[in-house]
Short mmCIF file of C-alpha atoms in Angstrom, two decimals:
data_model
loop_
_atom_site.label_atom_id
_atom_site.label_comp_id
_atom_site.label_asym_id
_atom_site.label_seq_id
_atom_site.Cartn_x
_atom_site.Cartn_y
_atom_site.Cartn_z
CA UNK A 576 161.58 72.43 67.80
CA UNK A 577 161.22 70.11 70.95
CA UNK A 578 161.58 71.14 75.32
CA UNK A 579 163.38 74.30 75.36
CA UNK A 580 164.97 75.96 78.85
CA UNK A 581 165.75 79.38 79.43
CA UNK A 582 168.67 79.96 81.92
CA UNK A 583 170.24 83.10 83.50
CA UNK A 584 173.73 83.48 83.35
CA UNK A 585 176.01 86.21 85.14
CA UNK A 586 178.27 86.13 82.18
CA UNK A 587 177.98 85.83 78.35
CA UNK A 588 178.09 81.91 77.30
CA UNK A 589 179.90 83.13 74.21
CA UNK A 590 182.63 84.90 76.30
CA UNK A 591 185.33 82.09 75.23
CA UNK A 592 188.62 82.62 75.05
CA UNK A 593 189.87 79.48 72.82
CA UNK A 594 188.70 76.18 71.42
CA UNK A 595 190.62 73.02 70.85
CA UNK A 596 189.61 69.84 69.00
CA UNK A 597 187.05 69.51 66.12
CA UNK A 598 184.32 70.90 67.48
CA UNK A 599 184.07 75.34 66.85
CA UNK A 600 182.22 77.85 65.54
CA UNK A 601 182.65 77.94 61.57
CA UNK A 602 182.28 80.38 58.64
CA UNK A 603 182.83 80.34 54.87
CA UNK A 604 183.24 83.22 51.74
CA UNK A 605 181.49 81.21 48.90
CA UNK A 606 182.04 83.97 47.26
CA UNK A 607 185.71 83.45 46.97
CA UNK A 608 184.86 79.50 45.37
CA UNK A 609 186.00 81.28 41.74
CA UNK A 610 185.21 79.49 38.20
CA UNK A 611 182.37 78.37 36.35
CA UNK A 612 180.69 74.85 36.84
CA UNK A 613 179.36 73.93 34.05
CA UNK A 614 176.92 71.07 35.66
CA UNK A 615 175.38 71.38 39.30
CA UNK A 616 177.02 68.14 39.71
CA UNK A 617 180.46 70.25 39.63
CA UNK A 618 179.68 72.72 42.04
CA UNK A 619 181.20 72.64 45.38
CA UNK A 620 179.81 70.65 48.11
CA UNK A 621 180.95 73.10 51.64
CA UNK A 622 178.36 70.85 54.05
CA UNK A 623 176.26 67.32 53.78
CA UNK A 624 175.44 64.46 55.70
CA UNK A 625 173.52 61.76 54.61
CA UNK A 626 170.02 63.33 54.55
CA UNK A 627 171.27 67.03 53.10
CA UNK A 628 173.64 68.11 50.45
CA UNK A 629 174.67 72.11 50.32
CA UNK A 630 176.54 73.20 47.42
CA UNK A 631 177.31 76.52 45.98
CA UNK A 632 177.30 76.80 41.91
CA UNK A 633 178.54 79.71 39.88
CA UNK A 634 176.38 78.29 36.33
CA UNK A 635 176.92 78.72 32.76
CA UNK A 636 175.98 81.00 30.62
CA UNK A 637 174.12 78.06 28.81
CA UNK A 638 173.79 74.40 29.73
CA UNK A 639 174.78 72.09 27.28
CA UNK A 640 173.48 69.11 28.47
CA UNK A 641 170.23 68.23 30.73
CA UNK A 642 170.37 66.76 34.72
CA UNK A 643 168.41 64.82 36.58
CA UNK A 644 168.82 64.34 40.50
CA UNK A 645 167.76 60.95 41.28
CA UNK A 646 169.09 60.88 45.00
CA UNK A 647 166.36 63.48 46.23
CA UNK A 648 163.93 66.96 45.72
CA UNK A 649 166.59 69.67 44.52
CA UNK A 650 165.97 73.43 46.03
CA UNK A 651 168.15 75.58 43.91
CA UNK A 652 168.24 79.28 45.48
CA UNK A 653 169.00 81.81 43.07
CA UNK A 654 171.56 84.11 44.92
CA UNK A 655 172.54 86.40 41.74
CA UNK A 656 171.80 86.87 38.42
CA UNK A 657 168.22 85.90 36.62
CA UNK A 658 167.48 83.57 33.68
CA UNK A 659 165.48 80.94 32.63
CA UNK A 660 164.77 76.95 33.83
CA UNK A 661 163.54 74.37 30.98
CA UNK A 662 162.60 71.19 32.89
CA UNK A 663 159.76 68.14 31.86
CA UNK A 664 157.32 70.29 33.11
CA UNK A 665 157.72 73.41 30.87
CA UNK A 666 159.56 76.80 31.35
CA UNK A 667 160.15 78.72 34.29
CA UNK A 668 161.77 82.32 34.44
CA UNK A 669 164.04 82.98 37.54
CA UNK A 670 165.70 85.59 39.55
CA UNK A 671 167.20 86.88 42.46
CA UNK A 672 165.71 85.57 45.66
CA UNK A 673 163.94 82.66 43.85
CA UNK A 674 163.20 79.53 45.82
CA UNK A 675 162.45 76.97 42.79
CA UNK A 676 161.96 73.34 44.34
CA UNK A 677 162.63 70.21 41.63
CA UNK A 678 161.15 66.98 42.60
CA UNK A 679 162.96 63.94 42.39
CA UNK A 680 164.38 62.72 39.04
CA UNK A 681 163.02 65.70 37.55
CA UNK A 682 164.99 66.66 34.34
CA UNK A 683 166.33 70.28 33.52
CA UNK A 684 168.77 72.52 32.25
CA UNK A 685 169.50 76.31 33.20
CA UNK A 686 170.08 79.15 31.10
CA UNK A 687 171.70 82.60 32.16
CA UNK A 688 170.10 86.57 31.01
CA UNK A 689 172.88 87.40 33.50
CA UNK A 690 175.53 85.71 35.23
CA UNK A 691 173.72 83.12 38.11
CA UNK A 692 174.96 81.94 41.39
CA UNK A 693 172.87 79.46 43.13
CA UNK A 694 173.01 77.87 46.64
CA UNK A 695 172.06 74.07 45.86
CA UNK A 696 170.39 72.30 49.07
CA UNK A 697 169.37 68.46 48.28
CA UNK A 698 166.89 66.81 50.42
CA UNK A 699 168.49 63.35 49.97
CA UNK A 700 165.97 60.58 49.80
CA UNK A 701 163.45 62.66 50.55
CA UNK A 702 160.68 65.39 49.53
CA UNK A 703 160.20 68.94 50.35
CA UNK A 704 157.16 69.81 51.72
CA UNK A 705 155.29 72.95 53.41
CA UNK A 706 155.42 72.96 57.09
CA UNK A 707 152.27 72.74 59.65
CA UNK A 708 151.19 76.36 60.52
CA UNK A 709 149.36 75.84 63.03
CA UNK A 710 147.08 78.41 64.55
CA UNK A 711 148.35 80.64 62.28
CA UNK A 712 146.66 79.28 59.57
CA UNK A 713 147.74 77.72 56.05
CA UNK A 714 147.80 81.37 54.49
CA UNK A 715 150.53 82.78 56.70
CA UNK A 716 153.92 83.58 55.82
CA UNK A 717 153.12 82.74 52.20
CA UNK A 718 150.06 82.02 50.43
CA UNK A 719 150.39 78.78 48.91
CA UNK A 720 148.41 80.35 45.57
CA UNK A 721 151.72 82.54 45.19
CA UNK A 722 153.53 79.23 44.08
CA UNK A 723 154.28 79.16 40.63
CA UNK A 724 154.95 75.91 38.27
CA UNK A 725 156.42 75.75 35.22
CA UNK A 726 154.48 77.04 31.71
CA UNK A 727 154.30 75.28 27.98
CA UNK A 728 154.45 78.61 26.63
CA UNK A 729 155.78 79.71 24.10
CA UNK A 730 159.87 80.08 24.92
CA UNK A 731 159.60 76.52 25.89
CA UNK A 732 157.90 75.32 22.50
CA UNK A 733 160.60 77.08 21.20
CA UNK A 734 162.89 75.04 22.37
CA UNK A 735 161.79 71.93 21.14
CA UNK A 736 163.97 71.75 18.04
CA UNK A 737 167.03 72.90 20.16
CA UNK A 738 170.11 71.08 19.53
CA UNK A 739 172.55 69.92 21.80
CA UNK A 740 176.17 69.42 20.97
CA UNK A 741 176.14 67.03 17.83
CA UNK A 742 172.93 67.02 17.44
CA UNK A 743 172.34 64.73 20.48
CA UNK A 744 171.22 65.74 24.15
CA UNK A 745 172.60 64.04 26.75
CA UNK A 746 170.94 63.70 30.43
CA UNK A 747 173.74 63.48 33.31
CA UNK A 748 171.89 61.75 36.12
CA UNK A 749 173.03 61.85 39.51
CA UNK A 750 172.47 58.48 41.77
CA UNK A 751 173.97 57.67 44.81
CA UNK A 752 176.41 60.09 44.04
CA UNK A 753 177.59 58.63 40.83
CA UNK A 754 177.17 60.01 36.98
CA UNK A 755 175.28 58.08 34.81
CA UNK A 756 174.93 59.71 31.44
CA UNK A 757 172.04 58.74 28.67
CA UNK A 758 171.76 60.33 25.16
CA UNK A 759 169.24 61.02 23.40
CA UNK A 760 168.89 61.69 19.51
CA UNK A 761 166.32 64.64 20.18
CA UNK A 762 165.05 67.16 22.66
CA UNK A 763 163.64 64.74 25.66
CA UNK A 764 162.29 68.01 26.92
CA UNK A 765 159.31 68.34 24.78
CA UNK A 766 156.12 68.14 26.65
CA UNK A 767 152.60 69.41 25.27
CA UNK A 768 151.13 69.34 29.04
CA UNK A 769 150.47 67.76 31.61
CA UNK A 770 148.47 67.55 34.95
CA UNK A 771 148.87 66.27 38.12
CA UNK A 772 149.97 67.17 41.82
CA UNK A 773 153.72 66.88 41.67
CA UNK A 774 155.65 69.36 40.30
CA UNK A 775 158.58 71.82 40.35
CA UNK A 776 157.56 75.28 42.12
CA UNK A 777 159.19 79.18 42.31
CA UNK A 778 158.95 81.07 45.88
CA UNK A 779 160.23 84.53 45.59
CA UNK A 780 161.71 85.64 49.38
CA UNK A 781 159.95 88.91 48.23
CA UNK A 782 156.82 87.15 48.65
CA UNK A 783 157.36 85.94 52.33
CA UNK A 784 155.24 87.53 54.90
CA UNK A 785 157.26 86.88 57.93
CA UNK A 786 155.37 86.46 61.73
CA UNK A 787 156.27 89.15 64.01
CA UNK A 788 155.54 89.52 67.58
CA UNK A 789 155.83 93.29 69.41
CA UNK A 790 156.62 91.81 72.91
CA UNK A 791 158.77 88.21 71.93
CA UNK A 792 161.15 87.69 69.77
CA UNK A 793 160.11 84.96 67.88
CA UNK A 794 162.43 81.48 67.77
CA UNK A 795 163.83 81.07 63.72
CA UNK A 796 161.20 77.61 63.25
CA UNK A 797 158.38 80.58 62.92
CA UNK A 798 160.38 81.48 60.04
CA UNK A 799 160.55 77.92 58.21
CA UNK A 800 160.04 77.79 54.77
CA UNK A 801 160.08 74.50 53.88
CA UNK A 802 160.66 70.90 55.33
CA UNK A 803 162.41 67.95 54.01
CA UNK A 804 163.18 64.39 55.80
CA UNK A 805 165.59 65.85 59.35
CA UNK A 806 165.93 69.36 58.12
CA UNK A 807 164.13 72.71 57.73
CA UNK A 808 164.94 75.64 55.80
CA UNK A 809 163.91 79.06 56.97
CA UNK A 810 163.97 82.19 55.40
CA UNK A 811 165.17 85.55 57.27
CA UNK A 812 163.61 88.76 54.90
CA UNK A 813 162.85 91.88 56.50
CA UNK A 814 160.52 92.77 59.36
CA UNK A 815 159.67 95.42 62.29
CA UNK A 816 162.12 94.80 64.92
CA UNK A 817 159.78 94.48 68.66
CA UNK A 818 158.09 97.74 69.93
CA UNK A 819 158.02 96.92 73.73
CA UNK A 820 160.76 98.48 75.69
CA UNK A 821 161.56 94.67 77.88
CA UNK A 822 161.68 92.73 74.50
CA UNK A 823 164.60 91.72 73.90
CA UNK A 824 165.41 92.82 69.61
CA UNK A 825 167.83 90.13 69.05
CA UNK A 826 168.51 86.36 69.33
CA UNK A 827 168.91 85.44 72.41
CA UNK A 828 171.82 83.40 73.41
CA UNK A 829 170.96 79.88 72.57
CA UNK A 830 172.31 76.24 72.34
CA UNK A 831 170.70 74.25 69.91
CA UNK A 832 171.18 70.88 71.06
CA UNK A 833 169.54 68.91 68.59
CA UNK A 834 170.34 70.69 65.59
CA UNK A 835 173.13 71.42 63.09
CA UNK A 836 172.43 75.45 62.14
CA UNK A 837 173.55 76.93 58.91
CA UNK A 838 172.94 80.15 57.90
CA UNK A 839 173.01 81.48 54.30
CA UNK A 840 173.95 85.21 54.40
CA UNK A 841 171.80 86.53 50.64
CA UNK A 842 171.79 90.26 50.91
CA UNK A 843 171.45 93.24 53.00
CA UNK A 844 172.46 93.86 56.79
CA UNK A 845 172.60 90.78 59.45
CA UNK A 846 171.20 92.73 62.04
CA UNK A 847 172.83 90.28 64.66
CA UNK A 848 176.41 89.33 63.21
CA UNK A 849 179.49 91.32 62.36
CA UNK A 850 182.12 90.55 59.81
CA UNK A 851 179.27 89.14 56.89
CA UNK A 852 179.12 89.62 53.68
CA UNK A 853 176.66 87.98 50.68
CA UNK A 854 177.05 84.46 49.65
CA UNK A 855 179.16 84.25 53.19
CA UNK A 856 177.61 81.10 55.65
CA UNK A 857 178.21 80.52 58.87
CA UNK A 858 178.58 76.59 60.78
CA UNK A 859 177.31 76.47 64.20
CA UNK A 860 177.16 72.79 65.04
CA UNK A 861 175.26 71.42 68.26
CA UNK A 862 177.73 71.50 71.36
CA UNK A 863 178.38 75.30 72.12
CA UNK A 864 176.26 78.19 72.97
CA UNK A 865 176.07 81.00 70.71
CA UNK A 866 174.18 84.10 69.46
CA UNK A 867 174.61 88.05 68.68
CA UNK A 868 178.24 89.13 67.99
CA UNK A 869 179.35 92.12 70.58
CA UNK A 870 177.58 94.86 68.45
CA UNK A 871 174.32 93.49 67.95
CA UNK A 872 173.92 92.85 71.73
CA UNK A 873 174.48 96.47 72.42
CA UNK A 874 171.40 97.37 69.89
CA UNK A 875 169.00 94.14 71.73
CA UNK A 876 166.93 96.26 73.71
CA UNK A 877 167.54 99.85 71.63
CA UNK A 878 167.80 98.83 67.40
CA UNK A 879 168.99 101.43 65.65
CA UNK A 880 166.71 101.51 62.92
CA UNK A 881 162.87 100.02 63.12
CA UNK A 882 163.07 97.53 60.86
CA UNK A 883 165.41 94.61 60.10
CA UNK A 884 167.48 94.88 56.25
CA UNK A 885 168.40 91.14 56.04
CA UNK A 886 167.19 88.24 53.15
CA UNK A 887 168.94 84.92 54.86
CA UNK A 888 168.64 81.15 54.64
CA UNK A 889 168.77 79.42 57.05
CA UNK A 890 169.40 74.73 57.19
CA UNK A 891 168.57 73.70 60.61
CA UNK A 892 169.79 69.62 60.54
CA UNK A 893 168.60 66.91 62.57
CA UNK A 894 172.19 65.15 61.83
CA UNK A 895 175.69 66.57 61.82
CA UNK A 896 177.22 67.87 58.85
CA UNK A 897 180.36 67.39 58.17
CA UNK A 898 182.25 69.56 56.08
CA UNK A 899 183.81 69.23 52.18
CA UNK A 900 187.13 69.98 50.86
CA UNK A 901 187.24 73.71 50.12
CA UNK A 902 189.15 76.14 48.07
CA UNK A 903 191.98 77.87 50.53
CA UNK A 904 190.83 80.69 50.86
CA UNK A 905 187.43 79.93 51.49
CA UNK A 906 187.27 79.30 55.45
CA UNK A 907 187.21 82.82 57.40
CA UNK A 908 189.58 81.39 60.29
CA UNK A 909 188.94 84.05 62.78
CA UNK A 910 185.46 83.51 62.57
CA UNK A 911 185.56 81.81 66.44
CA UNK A 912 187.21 85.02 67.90
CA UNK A 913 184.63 87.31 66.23
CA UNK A 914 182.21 86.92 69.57
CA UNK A 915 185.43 88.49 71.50
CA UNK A 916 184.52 92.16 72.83
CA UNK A 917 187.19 94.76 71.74
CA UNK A 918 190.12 95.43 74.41
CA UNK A 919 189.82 98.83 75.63
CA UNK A 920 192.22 101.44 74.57
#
């Protein structure tokens, strides 16, 4: 997004040897965040500024009690596990891969066939919405037809006469960062329709279509997904690494000046990064250079397979993000030395 420069260097701007102060190269096992949280509300919050909340949640088997997000559009990505999503709107089944967006102040509760991890990415005060494609026309990457809102069918009438604990249903709301809880004597989640143009959507990444280019290796923004108020969220999935023998197969080196980039590792191989693993992210704030690890540099102009093997999300943010308290544990501290080529023997 914005001027870009290309510049030669005789060495590798990643060929660092320390950093001091605040600013470094960061990278985090969510995996290793253990426990059930039994509302989103208690799942842990690893980056955020004021326009974008991340959190990872390990959910219940069964939510007791409904939510509501009243501090901005929820995008809940469904990491592992499948189940089902009762919200005002009707029912919605999920699995693995799932994008499902939740506008504003919508109301919901989750359900689990098997057990669910979720990265939680809140577009604070703000909507998500489908970015401009350009030339490229509003059918690429995805068709918006593929989008799927919730049903009245019939698992969700069946809920109607569900009980929550008492007898009573209470609806945790979440405003300005505070809990606010109101209880209801009955279901509130018993619609008979409705119509309209706002309303919660499922994206498999199964069903992205990603832009390739034979000769250019295209920047991550042809990858975006969807758009909120100063941040973007891209999706990696897999696609046929460049054919022509000068194009370079991998990243390029790169300094992103104006943006904050996150990157959510989901499943398979990240062709240009060593030491990842699923429901691992990685921190690279604006204010360093970075790019492919010392392996993935060695494939750029000769991949070892034709195809990528990586599902990824990616947060580019407009702001900086600061980071929340984690689990010990949770921070991969070497992560900084992992550009470092291996001494030889």
């Amino acid at each position: 997004f914005g001027p870009a420069s290309h510049i030669y260097h005789t060495h590798k701007p990643t060929g660092w040897i320390d950093f001091e102060g605040p600013l470094r190269p960061r990278a985090f096992y969510l995996n290793r965040i253990e426990g059930e949280h039994p509302s989103p509300w208690d799942a842990v919050r690893f980056l955020y500024n004021a326009h974008c909340k991340m959190r990872f949640w390990r959910a219940p088997a069964k939510m007791d009690h409904l939510v509501r997000n009243a501090d901005g559009d929820e995008l809940i990505f469904i990491h592992r596990g499948k189940g089902h999503l009762y919200c005002d709107y009707g029912h919605l089944a999920v699995v693995q891969g799932d994008y499902v967006i939740l506008p504003r102040s919508t109301m919901w509760r989750l359900e689990a066939e098997e057990p669910i991890t979720a990265l939680l990415i809140e577009a604070t005060n703000s909507s998500y919405m489908l970015p401009d494609r350009g030339i490229v026309g509003q059918h690429a990457i995805f068709d918006p037809a593929i989008l799927e809102t919730p049903h009245i069918d019939e698992m969700f009438r069946a809920q109607y006469e569900a009980k929550g604990p008492d007898g009573r249903w209470r609806v945790v709301v979440k405003r300005q960062d505070r809990l606010s809880t109101i209880t209801y004597p009955f279901n509130p989640l018993d619609a008979v329709g409705w119509k309209g143009d706002l309303a919660p959507v499922r994206l498999n990444v199964k069903d992205i279509r990603p832009l390739a280019s034979h000769r250019y290796h295209l920047p991550p923004s042809a990858h975006t997904t969807w758009v909120a108020n100063r941040f973007v969220v891209c999706t990696f999935v897999p696609r046929p690494f460049e054919t022509d023998p000068d194009a370079l197969k991998v990243p390029f080196y790169r300094n992103n000046d104006d943006y904050d980039e996150v990157i959510f590792y989901h499943a398979g191989e990240f062709f240009s990064r060593d030491h990842v693993e699923p429901a691992m992210v990685t921190f690279h704030p604006c204010g360093f250079t970075h790019g492919p690890h010392p392996k993935a540099i060695r494939a750029a102009w000769e991949p070892r397979k034709p195809m990528t093997d990586e599902y990824a999300v990616m947060i580019d943010t407009r702001d900086p993000l600061e980071v929340g308290e984690l689990p010990a544990g949770v921070e991969f501290e070497g992560y900084k030395d992992s550009w470092r080529e291996p001494e030889a023997q």
